[in-house]
Short mmCIF file of C-alpha atoms in Angstrom, two decimals:
data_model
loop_
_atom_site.label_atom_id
_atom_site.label_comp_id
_atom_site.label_asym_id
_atom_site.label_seq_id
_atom_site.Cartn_x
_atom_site.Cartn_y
_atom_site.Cartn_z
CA UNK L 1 -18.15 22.64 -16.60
CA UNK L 2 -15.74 19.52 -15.38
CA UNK L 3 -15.70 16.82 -13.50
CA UNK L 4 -12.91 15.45 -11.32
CA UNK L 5 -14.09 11.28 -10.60
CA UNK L 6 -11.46 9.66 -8.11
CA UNK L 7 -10.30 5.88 -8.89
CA UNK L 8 -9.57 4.76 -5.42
CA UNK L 9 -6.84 1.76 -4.73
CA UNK L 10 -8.39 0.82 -1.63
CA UNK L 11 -5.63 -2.33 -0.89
CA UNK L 12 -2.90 0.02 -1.52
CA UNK L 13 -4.42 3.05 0.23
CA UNK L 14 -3.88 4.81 -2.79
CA UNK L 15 -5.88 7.18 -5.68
CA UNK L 16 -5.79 8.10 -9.53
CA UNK L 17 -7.61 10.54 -10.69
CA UNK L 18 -10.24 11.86 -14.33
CA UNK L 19 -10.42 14.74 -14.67
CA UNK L 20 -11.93 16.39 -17.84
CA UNK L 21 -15.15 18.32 -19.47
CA UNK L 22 -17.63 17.11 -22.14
CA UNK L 23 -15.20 15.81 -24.89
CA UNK L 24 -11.76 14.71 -23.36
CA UNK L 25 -10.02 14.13 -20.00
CA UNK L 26 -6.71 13.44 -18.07
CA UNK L 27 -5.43 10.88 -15.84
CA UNK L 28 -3.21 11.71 -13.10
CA UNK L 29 -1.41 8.55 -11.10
CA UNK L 30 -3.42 5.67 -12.76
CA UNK L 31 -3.52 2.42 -11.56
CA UNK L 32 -1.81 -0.29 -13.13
CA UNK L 33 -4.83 -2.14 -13.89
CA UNK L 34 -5.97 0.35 -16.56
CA UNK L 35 -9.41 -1.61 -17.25
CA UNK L 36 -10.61 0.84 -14.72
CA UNK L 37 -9.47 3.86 -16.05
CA UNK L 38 -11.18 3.46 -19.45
CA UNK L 39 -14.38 2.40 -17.92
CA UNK L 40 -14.41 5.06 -16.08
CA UNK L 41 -14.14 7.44 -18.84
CA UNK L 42 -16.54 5.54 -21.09
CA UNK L 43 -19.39 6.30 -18.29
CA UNK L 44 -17.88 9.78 -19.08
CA UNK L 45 -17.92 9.54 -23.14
CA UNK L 46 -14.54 11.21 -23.05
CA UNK L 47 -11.69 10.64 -24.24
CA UNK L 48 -8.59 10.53 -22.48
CA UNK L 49 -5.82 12.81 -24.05
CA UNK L 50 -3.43 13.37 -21.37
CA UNK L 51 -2.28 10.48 -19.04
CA UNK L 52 0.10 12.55 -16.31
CA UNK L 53 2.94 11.36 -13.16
CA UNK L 54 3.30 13.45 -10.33
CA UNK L 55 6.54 11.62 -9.51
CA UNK L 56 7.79 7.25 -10.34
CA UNK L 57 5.93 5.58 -8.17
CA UNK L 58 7.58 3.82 -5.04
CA UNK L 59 4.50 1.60 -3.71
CA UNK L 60 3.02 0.64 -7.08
CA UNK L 61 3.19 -0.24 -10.57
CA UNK L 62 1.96 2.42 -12.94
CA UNK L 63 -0.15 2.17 -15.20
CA UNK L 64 0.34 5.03 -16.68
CA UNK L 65 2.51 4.28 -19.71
CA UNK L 66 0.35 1.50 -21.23
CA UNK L 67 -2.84 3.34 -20.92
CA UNK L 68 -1.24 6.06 -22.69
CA UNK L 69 -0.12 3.83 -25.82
CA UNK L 70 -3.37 2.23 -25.93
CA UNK L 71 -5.58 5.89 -26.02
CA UNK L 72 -2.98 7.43 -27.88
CA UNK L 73 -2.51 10.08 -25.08
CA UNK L 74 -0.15 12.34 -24.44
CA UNK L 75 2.12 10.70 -21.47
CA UNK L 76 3.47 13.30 -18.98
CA UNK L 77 6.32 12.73 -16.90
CA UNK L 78 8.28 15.03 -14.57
CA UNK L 79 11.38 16.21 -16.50
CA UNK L 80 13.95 15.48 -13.56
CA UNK L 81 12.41 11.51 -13.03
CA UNK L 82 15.13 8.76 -15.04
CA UNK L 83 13.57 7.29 -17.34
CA UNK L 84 13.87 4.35 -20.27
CA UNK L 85 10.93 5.36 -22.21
CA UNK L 86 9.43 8.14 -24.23
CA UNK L 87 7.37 10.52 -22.63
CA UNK L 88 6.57 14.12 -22.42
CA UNK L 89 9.06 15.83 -19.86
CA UNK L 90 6.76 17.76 -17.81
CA UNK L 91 8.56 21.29 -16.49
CA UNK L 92 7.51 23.54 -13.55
CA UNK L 93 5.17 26.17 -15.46
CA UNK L 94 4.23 24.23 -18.07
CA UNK L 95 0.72 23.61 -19.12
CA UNK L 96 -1.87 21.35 -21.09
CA UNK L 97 -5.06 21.76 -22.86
CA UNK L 98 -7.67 19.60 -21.34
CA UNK L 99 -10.85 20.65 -22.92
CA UNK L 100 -10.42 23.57 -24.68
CA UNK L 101 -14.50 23.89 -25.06
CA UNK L 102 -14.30 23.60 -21.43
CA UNK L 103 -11.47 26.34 -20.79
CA UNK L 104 -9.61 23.38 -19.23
CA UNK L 105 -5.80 23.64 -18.39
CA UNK L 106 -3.39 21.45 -16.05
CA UNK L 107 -0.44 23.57 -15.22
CA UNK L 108 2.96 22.22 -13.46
CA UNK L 109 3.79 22.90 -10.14
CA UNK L 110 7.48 22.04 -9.15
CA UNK L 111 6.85 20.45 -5.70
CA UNK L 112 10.24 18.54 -4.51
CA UNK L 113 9.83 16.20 -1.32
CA UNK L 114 8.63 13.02 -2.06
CA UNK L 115 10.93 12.92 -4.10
CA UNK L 116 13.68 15.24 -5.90
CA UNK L 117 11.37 15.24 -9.42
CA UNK L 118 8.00 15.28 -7.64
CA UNK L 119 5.21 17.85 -9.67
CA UNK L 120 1.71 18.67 -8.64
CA UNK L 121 -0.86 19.50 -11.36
CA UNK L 122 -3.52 22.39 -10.96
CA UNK L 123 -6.42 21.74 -12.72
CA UNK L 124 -7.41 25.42 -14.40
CA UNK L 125 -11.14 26.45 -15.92
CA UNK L 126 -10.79 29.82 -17.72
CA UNK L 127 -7.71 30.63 -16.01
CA UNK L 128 -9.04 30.06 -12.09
CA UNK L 129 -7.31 27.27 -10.04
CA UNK L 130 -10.63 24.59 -9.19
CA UNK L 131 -8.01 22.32 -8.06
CA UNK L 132 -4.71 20.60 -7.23
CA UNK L 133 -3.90 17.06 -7.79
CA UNK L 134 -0.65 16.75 -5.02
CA UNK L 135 0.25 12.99 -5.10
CA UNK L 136 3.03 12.78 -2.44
CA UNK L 137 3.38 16.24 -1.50
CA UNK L 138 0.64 17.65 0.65
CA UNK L 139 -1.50 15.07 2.10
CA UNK L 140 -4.47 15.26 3.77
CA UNK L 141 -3.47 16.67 7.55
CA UNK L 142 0.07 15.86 6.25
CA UNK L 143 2.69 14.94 3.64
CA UNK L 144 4.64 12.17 1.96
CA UNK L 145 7.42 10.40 3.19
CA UNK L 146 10.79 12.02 2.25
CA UNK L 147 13.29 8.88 2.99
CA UNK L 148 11.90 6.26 0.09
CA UNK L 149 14.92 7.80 -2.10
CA UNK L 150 18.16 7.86 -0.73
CA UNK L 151 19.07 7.99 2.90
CA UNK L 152 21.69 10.82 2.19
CA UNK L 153 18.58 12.71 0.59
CA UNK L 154 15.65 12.48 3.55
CA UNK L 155 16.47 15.33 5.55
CA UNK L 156 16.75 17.35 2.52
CA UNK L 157 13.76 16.45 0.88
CA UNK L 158 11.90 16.75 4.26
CA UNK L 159 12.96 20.13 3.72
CA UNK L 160 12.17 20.60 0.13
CA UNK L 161 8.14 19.20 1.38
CA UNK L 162 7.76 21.65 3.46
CA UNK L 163 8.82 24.69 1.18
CA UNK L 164 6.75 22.95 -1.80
CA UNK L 165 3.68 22.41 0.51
CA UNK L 166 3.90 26.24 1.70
CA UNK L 167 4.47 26.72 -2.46
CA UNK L 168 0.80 25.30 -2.81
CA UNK L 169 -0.74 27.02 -0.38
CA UNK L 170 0.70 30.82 -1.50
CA UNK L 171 0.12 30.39 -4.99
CA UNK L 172 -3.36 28.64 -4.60
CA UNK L 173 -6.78 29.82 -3.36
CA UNK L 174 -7.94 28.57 -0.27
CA UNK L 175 -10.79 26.98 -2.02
CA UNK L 176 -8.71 24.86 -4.53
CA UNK L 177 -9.62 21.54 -3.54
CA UNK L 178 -6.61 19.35 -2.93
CA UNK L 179 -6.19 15.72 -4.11
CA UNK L 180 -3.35 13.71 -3.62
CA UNK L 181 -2.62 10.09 -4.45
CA UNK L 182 -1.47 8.71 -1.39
CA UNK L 183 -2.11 9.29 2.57
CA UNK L 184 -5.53 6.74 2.74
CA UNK L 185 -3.37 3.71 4.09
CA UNK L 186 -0.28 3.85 1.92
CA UNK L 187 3.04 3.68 3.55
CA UNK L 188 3.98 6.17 1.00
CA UNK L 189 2.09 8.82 3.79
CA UNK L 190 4.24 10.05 6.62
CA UNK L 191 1.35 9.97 9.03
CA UNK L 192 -2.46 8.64 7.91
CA UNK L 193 -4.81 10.85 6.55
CA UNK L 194 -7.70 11.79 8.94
CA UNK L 195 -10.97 12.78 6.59
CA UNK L 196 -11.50 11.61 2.70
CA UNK L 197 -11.39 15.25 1.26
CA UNK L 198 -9.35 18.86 1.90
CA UNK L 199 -8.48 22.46 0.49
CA UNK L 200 -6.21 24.76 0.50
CA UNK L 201 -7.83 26.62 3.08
CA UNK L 202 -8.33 23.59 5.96
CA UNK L 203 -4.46 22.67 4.96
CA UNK L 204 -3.44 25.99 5.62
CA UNK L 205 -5.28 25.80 9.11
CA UNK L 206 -4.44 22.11 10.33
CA UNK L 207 -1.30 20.65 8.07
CA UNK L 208 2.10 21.02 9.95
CA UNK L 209 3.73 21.45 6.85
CA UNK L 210 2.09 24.91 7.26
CA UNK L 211 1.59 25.80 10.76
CA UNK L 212 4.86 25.01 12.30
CA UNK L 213 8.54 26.81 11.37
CA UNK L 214 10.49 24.35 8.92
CA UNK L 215 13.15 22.93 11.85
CA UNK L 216 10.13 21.83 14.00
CA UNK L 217 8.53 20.16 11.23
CA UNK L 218 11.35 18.11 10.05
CA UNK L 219 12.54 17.17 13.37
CA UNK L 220 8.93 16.04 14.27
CA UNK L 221 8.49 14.39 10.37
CA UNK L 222 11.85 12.24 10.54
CA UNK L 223 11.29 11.25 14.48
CA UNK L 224 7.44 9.39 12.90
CA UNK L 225 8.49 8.10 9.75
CA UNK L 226 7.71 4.36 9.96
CA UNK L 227 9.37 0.89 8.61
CA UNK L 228 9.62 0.63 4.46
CA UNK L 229 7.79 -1.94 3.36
CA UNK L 230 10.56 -4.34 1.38
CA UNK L 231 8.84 -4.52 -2.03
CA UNK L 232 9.18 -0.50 -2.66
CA UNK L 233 12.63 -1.38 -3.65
CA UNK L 234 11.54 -2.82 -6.80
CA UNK L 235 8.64 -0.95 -7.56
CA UNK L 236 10.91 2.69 -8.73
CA UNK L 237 13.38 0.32 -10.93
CA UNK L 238 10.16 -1.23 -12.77
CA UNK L 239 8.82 2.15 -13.32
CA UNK L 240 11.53 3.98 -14.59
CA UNK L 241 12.08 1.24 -17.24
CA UNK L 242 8.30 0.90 -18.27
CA UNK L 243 6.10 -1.58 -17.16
CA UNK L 244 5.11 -4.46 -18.83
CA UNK L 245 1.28 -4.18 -20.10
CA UNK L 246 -1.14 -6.23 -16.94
CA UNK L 247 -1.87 -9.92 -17.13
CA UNK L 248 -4.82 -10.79 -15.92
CA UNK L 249 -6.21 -13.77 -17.29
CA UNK L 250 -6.76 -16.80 -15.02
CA UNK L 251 -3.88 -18.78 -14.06
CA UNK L 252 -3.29 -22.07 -14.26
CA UNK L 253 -5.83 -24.57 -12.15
CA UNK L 254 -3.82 -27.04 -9.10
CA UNK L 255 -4.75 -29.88 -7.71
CA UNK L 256 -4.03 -31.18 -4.35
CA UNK L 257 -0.88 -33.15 -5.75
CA UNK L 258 0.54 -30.07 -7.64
CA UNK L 259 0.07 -28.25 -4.36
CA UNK L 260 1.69 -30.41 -2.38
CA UNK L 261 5.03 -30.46 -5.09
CA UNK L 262 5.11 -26.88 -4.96
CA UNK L 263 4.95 -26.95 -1.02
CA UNK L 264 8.24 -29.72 -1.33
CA UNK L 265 9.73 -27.32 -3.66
CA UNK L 266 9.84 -24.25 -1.13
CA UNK L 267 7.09 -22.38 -3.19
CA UNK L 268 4.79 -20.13 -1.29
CA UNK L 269 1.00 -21.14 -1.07
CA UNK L 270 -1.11 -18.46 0.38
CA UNK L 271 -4.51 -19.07 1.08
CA UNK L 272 -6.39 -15.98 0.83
CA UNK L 273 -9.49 -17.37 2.87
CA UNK L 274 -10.52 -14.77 6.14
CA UNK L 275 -8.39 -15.84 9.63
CA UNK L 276 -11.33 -17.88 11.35
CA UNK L 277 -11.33 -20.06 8.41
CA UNK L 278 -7.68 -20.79 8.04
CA UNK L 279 -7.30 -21.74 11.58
CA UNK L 280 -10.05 -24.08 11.41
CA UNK L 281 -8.29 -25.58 8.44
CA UNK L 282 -6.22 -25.45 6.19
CA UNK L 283 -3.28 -26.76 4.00
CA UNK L 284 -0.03 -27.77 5.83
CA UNK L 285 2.48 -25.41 5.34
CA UNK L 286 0.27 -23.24 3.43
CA UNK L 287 0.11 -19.21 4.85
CA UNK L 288 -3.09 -16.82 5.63
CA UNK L 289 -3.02 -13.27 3.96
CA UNK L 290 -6.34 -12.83 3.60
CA UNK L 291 -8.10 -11.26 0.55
CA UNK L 292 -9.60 -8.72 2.34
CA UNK L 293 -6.86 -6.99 4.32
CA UNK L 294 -4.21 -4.99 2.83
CA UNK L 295 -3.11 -8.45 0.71
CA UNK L 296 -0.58 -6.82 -1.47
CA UNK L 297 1.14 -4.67 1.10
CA UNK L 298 1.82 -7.54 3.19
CA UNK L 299 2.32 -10.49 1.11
CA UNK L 300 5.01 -8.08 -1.51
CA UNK L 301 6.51 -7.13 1.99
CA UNK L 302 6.92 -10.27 3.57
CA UNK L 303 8.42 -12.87 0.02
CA UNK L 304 11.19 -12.94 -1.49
CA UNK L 305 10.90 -11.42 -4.32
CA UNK L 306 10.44 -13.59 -7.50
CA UNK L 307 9.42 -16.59 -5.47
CA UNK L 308 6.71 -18.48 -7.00
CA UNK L 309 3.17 -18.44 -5.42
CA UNK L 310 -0.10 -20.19 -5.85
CA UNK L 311 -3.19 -18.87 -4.66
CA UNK L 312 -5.72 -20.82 -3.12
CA UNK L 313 -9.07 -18.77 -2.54
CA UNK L 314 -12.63 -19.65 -1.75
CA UNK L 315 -13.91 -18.72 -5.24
CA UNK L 316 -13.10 -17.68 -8.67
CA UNK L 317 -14.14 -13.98 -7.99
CA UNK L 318 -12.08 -14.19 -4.88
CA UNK L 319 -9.11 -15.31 -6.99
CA UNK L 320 -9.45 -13.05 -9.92
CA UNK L 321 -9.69 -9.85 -6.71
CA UNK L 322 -6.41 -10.96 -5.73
CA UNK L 323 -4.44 -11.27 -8.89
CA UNK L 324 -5.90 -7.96 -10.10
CA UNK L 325 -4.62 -6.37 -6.35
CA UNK L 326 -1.26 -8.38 -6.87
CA UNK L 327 -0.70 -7.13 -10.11
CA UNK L 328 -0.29 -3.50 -9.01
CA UNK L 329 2.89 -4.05 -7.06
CA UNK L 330 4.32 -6.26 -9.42
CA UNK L 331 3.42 -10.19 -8.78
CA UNK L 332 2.17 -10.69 -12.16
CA UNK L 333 1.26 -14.24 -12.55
CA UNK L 334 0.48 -16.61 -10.11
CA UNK L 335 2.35 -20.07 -11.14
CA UNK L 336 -0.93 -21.67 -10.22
CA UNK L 337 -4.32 -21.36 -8.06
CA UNK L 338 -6.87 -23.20 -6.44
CA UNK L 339 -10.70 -22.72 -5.66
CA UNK L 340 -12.85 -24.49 -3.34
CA UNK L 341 -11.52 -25.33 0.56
CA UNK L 342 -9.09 -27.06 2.28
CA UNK L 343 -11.13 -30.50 1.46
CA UNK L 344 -10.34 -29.79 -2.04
CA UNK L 345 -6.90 -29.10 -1.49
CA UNK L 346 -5.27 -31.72 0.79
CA UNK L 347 -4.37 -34.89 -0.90
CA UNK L 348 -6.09 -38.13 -0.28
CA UNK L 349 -5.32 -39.84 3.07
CA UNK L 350 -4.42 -36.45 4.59
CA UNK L 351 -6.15 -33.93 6.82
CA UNK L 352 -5.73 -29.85 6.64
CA UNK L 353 -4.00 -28.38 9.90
CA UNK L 354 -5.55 -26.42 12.20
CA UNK L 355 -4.47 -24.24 15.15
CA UNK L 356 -6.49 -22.35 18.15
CA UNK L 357 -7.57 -18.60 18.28
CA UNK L 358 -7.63 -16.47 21.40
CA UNK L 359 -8.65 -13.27 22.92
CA UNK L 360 -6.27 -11.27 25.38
CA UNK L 361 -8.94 -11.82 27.95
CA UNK L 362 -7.77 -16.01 27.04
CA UNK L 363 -4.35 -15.17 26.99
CA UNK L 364 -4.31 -12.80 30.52
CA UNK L 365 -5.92 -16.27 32.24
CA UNK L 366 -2.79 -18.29 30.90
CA UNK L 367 -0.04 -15.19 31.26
CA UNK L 368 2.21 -15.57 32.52
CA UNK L 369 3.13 -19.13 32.31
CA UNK L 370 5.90 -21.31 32.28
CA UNK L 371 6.56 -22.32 28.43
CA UNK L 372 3.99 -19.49 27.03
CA UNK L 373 5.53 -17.23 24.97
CA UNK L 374 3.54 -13.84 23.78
CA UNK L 375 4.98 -12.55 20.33
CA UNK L 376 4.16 -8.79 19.74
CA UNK L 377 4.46 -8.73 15.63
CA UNK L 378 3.84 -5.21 15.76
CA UNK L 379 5.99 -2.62 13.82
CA UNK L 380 8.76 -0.48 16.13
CA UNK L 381 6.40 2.53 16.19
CA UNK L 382 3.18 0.71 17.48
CA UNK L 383 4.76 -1.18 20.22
CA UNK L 384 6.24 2.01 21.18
CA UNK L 385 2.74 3.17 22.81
CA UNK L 386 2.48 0.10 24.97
CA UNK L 387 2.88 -3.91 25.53
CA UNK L 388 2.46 -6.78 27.42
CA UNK L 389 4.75 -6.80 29.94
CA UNK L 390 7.15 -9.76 28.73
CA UNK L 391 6.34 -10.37 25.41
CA UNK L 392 8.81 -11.18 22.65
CA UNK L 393 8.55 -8.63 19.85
CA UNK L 394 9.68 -9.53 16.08
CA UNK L 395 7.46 -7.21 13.48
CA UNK L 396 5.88 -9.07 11.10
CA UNK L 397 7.68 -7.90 7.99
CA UNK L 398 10.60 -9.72 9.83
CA UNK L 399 9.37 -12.59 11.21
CA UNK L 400 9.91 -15.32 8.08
CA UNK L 401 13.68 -14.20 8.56
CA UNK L 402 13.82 -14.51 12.58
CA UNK L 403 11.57 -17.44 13.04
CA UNK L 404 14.45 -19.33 14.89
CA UNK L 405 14.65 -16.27 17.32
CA UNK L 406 11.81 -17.19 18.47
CA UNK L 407 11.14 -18.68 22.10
CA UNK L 408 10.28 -22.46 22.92
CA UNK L 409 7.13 -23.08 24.29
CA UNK L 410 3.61 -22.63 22.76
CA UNK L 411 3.29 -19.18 20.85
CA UNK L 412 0.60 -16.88 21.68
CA UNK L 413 0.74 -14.49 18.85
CA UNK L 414 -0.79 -10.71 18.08
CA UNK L 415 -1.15 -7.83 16.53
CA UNK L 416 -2.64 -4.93 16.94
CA UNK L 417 -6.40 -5.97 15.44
CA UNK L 418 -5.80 -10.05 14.80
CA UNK L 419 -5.10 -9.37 10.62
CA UNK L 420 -0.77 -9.95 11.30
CA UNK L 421 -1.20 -12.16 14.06
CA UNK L 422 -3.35 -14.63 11.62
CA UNK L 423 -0.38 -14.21 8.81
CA UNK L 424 2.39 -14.64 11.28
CA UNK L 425 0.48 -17.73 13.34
CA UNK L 426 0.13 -19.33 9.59
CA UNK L 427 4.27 -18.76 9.34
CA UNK L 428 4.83 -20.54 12.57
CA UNK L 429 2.33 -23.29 12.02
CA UNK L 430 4.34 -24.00 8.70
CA UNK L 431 7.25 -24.11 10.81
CA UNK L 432 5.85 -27.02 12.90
CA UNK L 433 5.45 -24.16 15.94
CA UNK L 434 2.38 -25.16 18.53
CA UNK L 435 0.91 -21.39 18.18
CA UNK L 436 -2.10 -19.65 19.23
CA UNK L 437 -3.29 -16.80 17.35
CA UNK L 438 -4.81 -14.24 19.34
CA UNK L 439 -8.05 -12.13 17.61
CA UNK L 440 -8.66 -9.10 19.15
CA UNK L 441 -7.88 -5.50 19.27
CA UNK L 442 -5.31 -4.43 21.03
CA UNK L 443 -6.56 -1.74 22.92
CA UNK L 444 -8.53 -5.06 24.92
CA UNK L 445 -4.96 -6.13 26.33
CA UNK L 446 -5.36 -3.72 29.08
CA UNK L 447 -8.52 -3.90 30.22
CA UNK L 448 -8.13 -7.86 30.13
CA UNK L 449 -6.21 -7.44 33.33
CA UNK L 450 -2.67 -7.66 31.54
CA UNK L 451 0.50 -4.94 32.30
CA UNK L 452 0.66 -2.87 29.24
CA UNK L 453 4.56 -1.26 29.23
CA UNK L 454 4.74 1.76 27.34
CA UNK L 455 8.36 2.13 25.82
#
């Protein structure tokens, strides 16, 4: 018997993976936050001898290497990936004992795409494949991104995905069950996963990788890929040379006057409150990524990297949430946090900000208007399917960059669900902008009575 438990990264859209029998296990793609991991297999009483890469990581610190030195397990790493550190180089054919009570083997699978070193695992009992952990090569209804390497390389590697998907899918049953670590919100996916669980077989029937020639599928792979988010840039570099073991202990407490200094000193303050409570109030000059959405993503995306930022959150549990989600792409330590509300935060003699939010149904009585200015903060590909006929459109990943590129006149801001519009309203508030932050799907714009543009 075995057991396959999934350890999902929900902010990151990402999952590890323990796999194992009665005695010991593997991990394949852990977290950086290893805590997890081991809890995990404690509820298992196994121990983990095998900690495994399908490929370095683009969108996330690993935590691969320091849960390996602290079990003592074997630490697998494809043979082609760069690296600074020991490891075991992992080559296409090769296998692992798992549980040898259990007739457990993982055996290599040379799967190029993702990237040029990329291997998938299949999980063997007694010599029969059960299944196939894929992490950026076949997805669920699709496949990872080929262009997070090398420009030069994309078309190549979109290539090389969909030989090594078709390589799954002729040397596997149709019942292996396939699970990969990415394509459940990461930008690491070329397209989004639609269902939380896949085979062989349903790949074989629905995945393009295997139901359309190999010119169709790369022409129609490159033509979707979507914007990078910034922060992948540093996350190979970190984990080629080895992560540094997590931090998480509680940073160091603020008070309204350290706030305010770190404010004068160009820090960054994020207040990890939801939108409707930021806009009611909040700390001048302070921004909204709330705690809730996809935090890291957005916040590694949008700051410089290496600039200091203090967290101010609504409770300790809320705090400790983020730092643990920040972590995994590599903000380690907060140079200070706050808990409590703006009350607590603004110094005596001062009152927290505030601006107004909207629905499109407000915004199609005002539009369009002399001095209103509607800011799409969309990326390229959404605003593609349709906008409001004159807006102004900056993605959000941009907008701290372009903020002077934006129009006079009060700012009516949005998304498509109100989650960006609330962070990009909290940069142009900073800014001293008169904004209005409008919270509401998109898909209301329309039927609100404004001209949606396709194009």
């Amino acid at each position: 018997m075995f057991f396959i438990d999934t350890i999902e990264v929900k902010g990151l859209g990402n999952r590890g993976h323990l796999a194992g029998g009665e005695r010991t296990a593997v991990v394949v793609d852990p977290p950086r936050d290893i805590d997890r991991v081991i809890a995990a297999a404690a509820r298992r009483g196994v121990r983990i001898s095998h900690v495994v890469e399908t490929h370095l990581h683009n969108d996330y610190v690993t935590g691969g290497q320091e849960l390996a030195r602290i079990t003592g397990a074997a630490y697998l790493v494809p043979a082609g990936a760069r690296v600074a550190f020991a490891r075991v180089p992992v080559h296409d054919g090769d296998r692992a004992d798992i549980d040898a009570a259990a007739g457990l083997t993982l055996r290599a699978l040379a799967t190029p795409g993702h990237t040029p070193h990329h291997t998938s695992y299949v999980l063997e009992e007694n010599g029969t494949a059960r299944a196939v952990f894929t992490g950026g090569s076949l997805l669920i209804g699709t496949v990872g991104r080929p262009d997070l390497v090398e420009p030069r390389l994309t078309e190549h590697l979109a290539r090389a995905q969909h030989a090594s998907a078709r390589r799954l899918a002729a040397e596997l049953p149709e019942e292996t069950a396939v699970l990969p670590t990415h394509g459940f919100g990461s930008f690491c996916s070329s397209t989004q996963a639609e269902g939380d669980s896949t085979t062989i077989g349903k790949e074989k029937a629905s995945n393009a990788a295997l139901t359309r020639d190999v010119d169709t599928f790369v022409a129609d792979l490159l033509a979707g890929l979507d914007d990078i988010p910034a922060y992948y840039a540093h996350m190979g570099p970190v984990n080629a040379t080895g992560p540094a073991p997590v931090d998480l202990t509680r940073p160091a407490l603020a008070g309204a006057e350290e706030i305010a200094a770190r404010l004068a000193a160009g820090e960054w303050v994020v207040d990890l409150r939801n939108r409707v409570a930021f806009a009611d109030g909040h700390v001048s000059g302070s921004f909204n990524f709330e705690a809730e959405g996809q935090l890291a993503t957005y916040l590694a995306w949008l700051i410089p990297w290496g600039k200091p930022v203090t967290l101010l959150a609504e409770s300790s549990e809320q705090l400790a949430a983020a730092q643990r989600e920040l972590a995994r792409v590599g903000i380690d330590r907060p140079a200070a946090a706050a808990t409590g509300g703006p009350a607590d935060w603004v110094r005596e003699g001062e009152e927290p900000a505030s601006f107004p939010r909207a629905t499109f149904a407000d915004l199609a009585g005002r539009h369009p208007a002399e001095g209103l200015v509607v800011l799409d903060v969309r990326r390229d590909a959404e605003r593609a399917g349709g906008h409001v006929r004159g807006s102004v459109h900056i993605p959000i990943h941009t907008l701290h960059r372009r903020l002077d590129e934006v129009p006079e006149g009060e700012v009516w801001v949005h998304c498509a669900g109100g989650m960006r519009a609330a962070v990009a309203a909290s940069l142009l508030d900073a800014a001293g902008r008169d904004v209005v932050a409008v919270d509401d799907s998109f898909d209301e714009a329309g039927r609100a009575g404004l001209t949606v543009r396709e194009g």
